[in-house]
CSV table of C-alpha atoms in Angstrom, one decimal:
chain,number,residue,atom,x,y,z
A,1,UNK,CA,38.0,176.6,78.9
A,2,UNK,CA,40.3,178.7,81.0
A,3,UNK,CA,42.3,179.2,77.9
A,4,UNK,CA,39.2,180.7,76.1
A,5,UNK,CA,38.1,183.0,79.0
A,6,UNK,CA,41.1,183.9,80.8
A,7,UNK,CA,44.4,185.6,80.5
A,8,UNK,CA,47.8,183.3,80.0
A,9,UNK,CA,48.3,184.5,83.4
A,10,UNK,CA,45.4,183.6,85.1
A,11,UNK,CA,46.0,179.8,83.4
A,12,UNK,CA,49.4,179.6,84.1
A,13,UNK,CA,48.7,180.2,88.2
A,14,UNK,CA,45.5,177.6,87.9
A,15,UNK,CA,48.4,175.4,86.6
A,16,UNK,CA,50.6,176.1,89.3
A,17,UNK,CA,47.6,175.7,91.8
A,18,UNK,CA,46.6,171.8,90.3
A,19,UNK,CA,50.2,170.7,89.9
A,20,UNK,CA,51.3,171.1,93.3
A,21,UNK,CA,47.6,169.7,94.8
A,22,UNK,CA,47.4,167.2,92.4
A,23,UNK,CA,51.7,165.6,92.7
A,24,UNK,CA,51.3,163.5,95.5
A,25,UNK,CA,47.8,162.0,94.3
A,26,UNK,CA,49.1,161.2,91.1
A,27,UNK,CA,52.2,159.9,92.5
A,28,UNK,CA,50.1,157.6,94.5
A,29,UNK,CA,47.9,156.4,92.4
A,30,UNK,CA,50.0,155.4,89.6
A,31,UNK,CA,51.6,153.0,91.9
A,32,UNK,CA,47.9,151.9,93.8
A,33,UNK,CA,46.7,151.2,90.1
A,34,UNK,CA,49.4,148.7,89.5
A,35,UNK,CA,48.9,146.9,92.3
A,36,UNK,CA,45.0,147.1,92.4
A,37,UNK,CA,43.9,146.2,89.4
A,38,UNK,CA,45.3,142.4,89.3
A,39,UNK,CA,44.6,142.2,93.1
A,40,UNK,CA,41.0,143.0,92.2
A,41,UNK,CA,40.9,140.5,89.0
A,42,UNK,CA,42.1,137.6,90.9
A,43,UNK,CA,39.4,138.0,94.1
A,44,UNK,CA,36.1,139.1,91.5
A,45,UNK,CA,35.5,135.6,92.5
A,46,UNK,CA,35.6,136.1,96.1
A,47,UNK,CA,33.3,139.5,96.6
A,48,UNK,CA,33.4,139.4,100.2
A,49,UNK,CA,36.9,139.2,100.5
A,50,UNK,CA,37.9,141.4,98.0
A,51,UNK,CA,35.6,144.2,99.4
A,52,UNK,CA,37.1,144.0,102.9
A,53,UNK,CA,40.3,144.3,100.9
A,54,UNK,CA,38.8,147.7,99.1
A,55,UNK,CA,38.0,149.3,102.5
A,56,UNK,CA,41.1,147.9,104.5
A,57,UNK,CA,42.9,149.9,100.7
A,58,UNK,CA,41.1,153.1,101.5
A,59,UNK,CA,40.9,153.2,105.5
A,60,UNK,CA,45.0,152.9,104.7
A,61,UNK,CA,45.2,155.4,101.5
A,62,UNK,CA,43.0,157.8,103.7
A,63,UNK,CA,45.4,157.7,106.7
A,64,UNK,CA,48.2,158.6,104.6
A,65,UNK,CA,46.9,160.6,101.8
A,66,UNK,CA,44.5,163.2,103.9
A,67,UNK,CA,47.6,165.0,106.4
A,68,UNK,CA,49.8,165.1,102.9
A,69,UNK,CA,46.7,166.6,100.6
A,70,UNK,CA,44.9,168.5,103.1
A,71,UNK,CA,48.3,169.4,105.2
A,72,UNK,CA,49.6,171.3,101.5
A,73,UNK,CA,46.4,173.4,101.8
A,74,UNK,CA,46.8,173.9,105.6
A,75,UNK,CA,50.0,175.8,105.1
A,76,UNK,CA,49.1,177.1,101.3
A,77,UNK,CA,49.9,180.4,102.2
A,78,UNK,CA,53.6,180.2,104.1
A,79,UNK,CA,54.6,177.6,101.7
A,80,UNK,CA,53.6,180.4,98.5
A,81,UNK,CA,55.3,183.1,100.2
A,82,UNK,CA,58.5,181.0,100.7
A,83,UNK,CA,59.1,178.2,98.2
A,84,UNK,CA,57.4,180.5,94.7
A,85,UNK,CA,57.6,184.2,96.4
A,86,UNK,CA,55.1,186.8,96.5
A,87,UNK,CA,54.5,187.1,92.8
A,88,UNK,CA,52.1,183.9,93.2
A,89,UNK,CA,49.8,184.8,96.0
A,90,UNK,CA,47.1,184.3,93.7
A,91,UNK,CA,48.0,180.6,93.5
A,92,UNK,CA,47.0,179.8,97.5
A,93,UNK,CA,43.1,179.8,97.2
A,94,UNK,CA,43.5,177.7,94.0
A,95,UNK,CA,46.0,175.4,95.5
A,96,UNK,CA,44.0,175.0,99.3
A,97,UNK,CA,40.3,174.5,97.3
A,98,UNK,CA,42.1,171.6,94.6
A,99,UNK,CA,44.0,170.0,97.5
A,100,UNK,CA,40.8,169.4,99.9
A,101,UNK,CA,39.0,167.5,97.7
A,102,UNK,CA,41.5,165.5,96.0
A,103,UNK,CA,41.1,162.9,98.4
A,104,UNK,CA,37.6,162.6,96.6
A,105,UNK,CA,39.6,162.0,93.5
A,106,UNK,CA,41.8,159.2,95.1
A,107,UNK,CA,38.8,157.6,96.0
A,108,UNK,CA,36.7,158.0,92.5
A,109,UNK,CA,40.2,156.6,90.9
A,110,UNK,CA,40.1,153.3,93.3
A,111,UNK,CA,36.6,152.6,92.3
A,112,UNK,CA,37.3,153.1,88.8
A,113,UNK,CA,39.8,150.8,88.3
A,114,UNK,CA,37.6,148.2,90.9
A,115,UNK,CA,35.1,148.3,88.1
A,116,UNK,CA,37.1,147.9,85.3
A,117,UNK,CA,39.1,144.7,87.0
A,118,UNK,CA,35.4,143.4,87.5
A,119,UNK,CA,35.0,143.5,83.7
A,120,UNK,CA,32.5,146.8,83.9
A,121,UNK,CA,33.9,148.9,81.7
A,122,UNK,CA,30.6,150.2,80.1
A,123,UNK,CA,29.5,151.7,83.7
A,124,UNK,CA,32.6,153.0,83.5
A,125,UNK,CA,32.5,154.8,80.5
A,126,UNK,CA,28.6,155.9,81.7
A,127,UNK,CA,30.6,157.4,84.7
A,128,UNK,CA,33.1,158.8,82.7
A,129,UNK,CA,30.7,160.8,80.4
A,130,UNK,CA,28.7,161.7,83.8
A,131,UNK,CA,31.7,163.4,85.1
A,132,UNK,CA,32.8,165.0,82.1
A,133,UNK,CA,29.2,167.0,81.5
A,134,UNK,CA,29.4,167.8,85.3
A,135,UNK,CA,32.8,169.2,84.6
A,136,UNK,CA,32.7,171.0,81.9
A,137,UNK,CA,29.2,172.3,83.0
A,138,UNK,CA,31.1,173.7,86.4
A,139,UNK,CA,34.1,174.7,84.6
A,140,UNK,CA,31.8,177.5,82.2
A,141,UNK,CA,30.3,178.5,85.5
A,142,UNK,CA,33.3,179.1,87.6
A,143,UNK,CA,35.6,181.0,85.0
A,144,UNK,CA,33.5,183.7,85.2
A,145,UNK,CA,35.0,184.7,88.2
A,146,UNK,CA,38.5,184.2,87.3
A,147,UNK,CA,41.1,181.4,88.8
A,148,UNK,CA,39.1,181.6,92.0
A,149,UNK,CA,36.1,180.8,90.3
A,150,UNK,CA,37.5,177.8,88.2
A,151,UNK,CA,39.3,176.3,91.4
A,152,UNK,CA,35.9,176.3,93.3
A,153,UNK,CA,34.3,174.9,90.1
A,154,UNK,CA,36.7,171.9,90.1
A,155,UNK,CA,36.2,171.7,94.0
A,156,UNK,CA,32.6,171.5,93.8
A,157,UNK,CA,32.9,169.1,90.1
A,158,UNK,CA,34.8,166.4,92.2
A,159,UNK,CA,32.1,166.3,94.7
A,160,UNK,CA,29.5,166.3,92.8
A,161,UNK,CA,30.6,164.0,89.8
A,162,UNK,CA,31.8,161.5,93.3
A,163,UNK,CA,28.1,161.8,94.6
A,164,UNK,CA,26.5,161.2,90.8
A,165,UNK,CA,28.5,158.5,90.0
A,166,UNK,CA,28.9,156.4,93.6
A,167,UNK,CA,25.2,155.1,93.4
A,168,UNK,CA,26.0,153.3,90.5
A,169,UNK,CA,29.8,151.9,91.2
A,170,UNK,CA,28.2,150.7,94.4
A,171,UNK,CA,25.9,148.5,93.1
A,172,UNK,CA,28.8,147.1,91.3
A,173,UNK,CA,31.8,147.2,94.0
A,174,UNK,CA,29.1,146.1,96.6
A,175,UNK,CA,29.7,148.8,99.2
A,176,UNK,CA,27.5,151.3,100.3
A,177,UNK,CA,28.2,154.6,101.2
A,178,UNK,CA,28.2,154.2,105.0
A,179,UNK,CA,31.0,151.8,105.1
A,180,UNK,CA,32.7,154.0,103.0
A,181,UNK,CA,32.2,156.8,105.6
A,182,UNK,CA,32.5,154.6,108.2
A,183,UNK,CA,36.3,153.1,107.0
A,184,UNK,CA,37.5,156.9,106.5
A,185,UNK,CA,35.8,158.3,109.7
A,186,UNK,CA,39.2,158.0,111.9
A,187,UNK,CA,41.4,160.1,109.1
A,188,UNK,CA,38.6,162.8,108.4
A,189,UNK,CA,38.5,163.6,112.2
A,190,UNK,CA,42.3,163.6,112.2
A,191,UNK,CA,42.7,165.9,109.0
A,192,UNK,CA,40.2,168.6,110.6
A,193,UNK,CA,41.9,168.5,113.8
A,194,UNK,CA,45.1,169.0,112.5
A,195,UNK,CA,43.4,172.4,110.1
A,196,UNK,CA,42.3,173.7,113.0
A,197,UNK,CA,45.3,173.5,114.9
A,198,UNK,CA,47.2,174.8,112.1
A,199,UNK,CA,44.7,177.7,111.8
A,200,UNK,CA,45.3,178.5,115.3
A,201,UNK,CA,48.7,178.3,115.3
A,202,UNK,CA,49.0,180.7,112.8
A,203,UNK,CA,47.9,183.4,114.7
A,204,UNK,CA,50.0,182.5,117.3
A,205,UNK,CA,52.8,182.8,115.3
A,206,UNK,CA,51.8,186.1,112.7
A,207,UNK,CA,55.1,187.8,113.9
A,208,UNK,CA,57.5,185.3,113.2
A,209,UNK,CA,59.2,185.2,109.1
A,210,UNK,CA,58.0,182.9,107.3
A,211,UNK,CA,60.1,180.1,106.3
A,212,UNK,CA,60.1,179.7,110.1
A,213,UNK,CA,56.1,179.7,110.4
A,214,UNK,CA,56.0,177.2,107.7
A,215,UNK,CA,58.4,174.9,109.3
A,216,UNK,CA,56.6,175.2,112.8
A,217,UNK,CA,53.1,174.8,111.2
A,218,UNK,CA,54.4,171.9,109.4
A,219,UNK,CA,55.4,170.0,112.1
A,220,UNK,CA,52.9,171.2,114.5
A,221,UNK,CA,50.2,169.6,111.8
A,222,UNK,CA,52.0,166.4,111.5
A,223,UNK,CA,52.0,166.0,115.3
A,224,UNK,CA,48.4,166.6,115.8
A,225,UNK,CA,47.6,164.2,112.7
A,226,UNK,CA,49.7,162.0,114.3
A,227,UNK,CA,48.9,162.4,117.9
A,228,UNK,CA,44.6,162.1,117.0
A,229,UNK,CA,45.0,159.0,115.0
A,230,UNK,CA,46.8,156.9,117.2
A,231,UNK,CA,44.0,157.9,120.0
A,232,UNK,CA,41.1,157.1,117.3
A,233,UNK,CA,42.6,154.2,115.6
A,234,UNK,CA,45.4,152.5,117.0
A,235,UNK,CA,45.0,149.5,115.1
A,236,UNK,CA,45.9,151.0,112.2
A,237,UNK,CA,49.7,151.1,112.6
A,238,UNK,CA,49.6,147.2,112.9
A,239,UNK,CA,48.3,147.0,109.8
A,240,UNK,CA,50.2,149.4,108.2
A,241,UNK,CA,53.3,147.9,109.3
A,242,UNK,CA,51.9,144.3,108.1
A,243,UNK,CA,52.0,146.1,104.6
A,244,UNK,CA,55.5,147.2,105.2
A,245,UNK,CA,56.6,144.1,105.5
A,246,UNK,CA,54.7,142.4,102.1
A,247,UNK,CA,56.3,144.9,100.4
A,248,UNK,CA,59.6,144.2,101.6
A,249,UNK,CA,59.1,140.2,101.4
A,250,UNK,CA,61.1,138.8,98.1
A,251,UNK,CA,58.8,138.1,95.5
């Protein structure tokens, strides 16, 4: 669609903009897929226990995925400027709008491969078509104005397609929405904190060059993700060492 509308210009910085939002997701989730498709297979017997599984899965993925997604989009614009250079300012509205929501999109993936290791592959494929009308529906909406346009059309397609679709995996998956919310509550709270911070910070540092600003925001993020989720949710460190060491045992 961007192809049709746009300039090879305009496409090539909507590239730019997905590929760097969307490396770390996909990076993650090809290795969560591995793992939780068989997981899932071997406990559809045991739904209780495999949907404590799914939330302890996301409360976990959420933790780690939210500073890393939504931390890219907190310091977009210093990390432009210094790592691609001025020629691709254009890409930082793009790259903040994809990178919000594509914790939506680690979430959707989960609970599509859930379904499909519970043997539903037709809802599915009825999820899959949802999404794909809702996309393409935003997508001839949003390119009319421009890169911006399509990045806030993908932004509000994820979102949407998520809150289409969710009804019907969780009648499946047997989780409803507010244990969902409830399981990701301690990692949203962190994520804004730490934007807001950030957006502070940069204020306070508008003088300084910016490979320097980048590297102070980063860490100055990190800390306050950090620093918030050990006050929110302590507990989750134990557990996320206890998955350190499975992975680490001999198989």
């Amino acid at each position: 669609i961007a192809g049709r509308f746009l300039g090879q210009g305009a496409v090539g910085i909507y590239a730019v903009a997905a590929q760097l939002a969307n490396l770390p997701l996909q990076k993650t989730m090809g290795i969560v897929n591995q793992v939780a498709f068989p997981a899932i297979a071997k406990l559809q017997e045991e739904l209780p226990r495999m949907r404590r599984r799914m939330l302890d899965a996301i409360r976990l993925l959420g933790s780690c995925a939210i500073p890393i997604l939504w931390g890219v989009g907190a310091v977009a614009p210093e990390f432009v400027d210094v790592v691609l250079g001025d020629q691709w300012q254009a890409v930082i509205l793009p790259l903040q709008l994809i990178a919000i929501v594509a914790p939506l999109r680690i979430l959707a993936t989960l609970f599509a491969t859930a379904i499909s290791a519970l043997g539903r592959a037709d809802v599915e494929l009825k999820n899959t078509l949802v999404s794909l009308f809702v996309f393409v529906g935003a997508f001839l909406v949003g390119v009319r104005w421009g890169v911006d346009g399509l990045a806030c059309a993908y932004a509000g397609a994820v979102t949407l397609s998520l809150m289409l679709t969710f009804p019907r995996t969780a009648r499946i998956v047997g989780i409803p929405l507010p244990e969902i919310l409830a399981t990701c509550r301690s990692s949203v709270l962190c994520g804004v904190a730490m934007l807001t911070v950030v957006s502070g910070a940069r204020f306070a540092l508008d003088d300084t060059p910016e490979w320097l600003r980048l590297a102070v925001l980063a860490g100055v993020g990190a800390t306050v993700y950090v620093g918030t989720l050990f006050v929110l949710d302590r507990a989750i460190w134990t557990d996320a060492r206890k998955v350190v060491a499975a992975l680490r045992e001999p198989s």
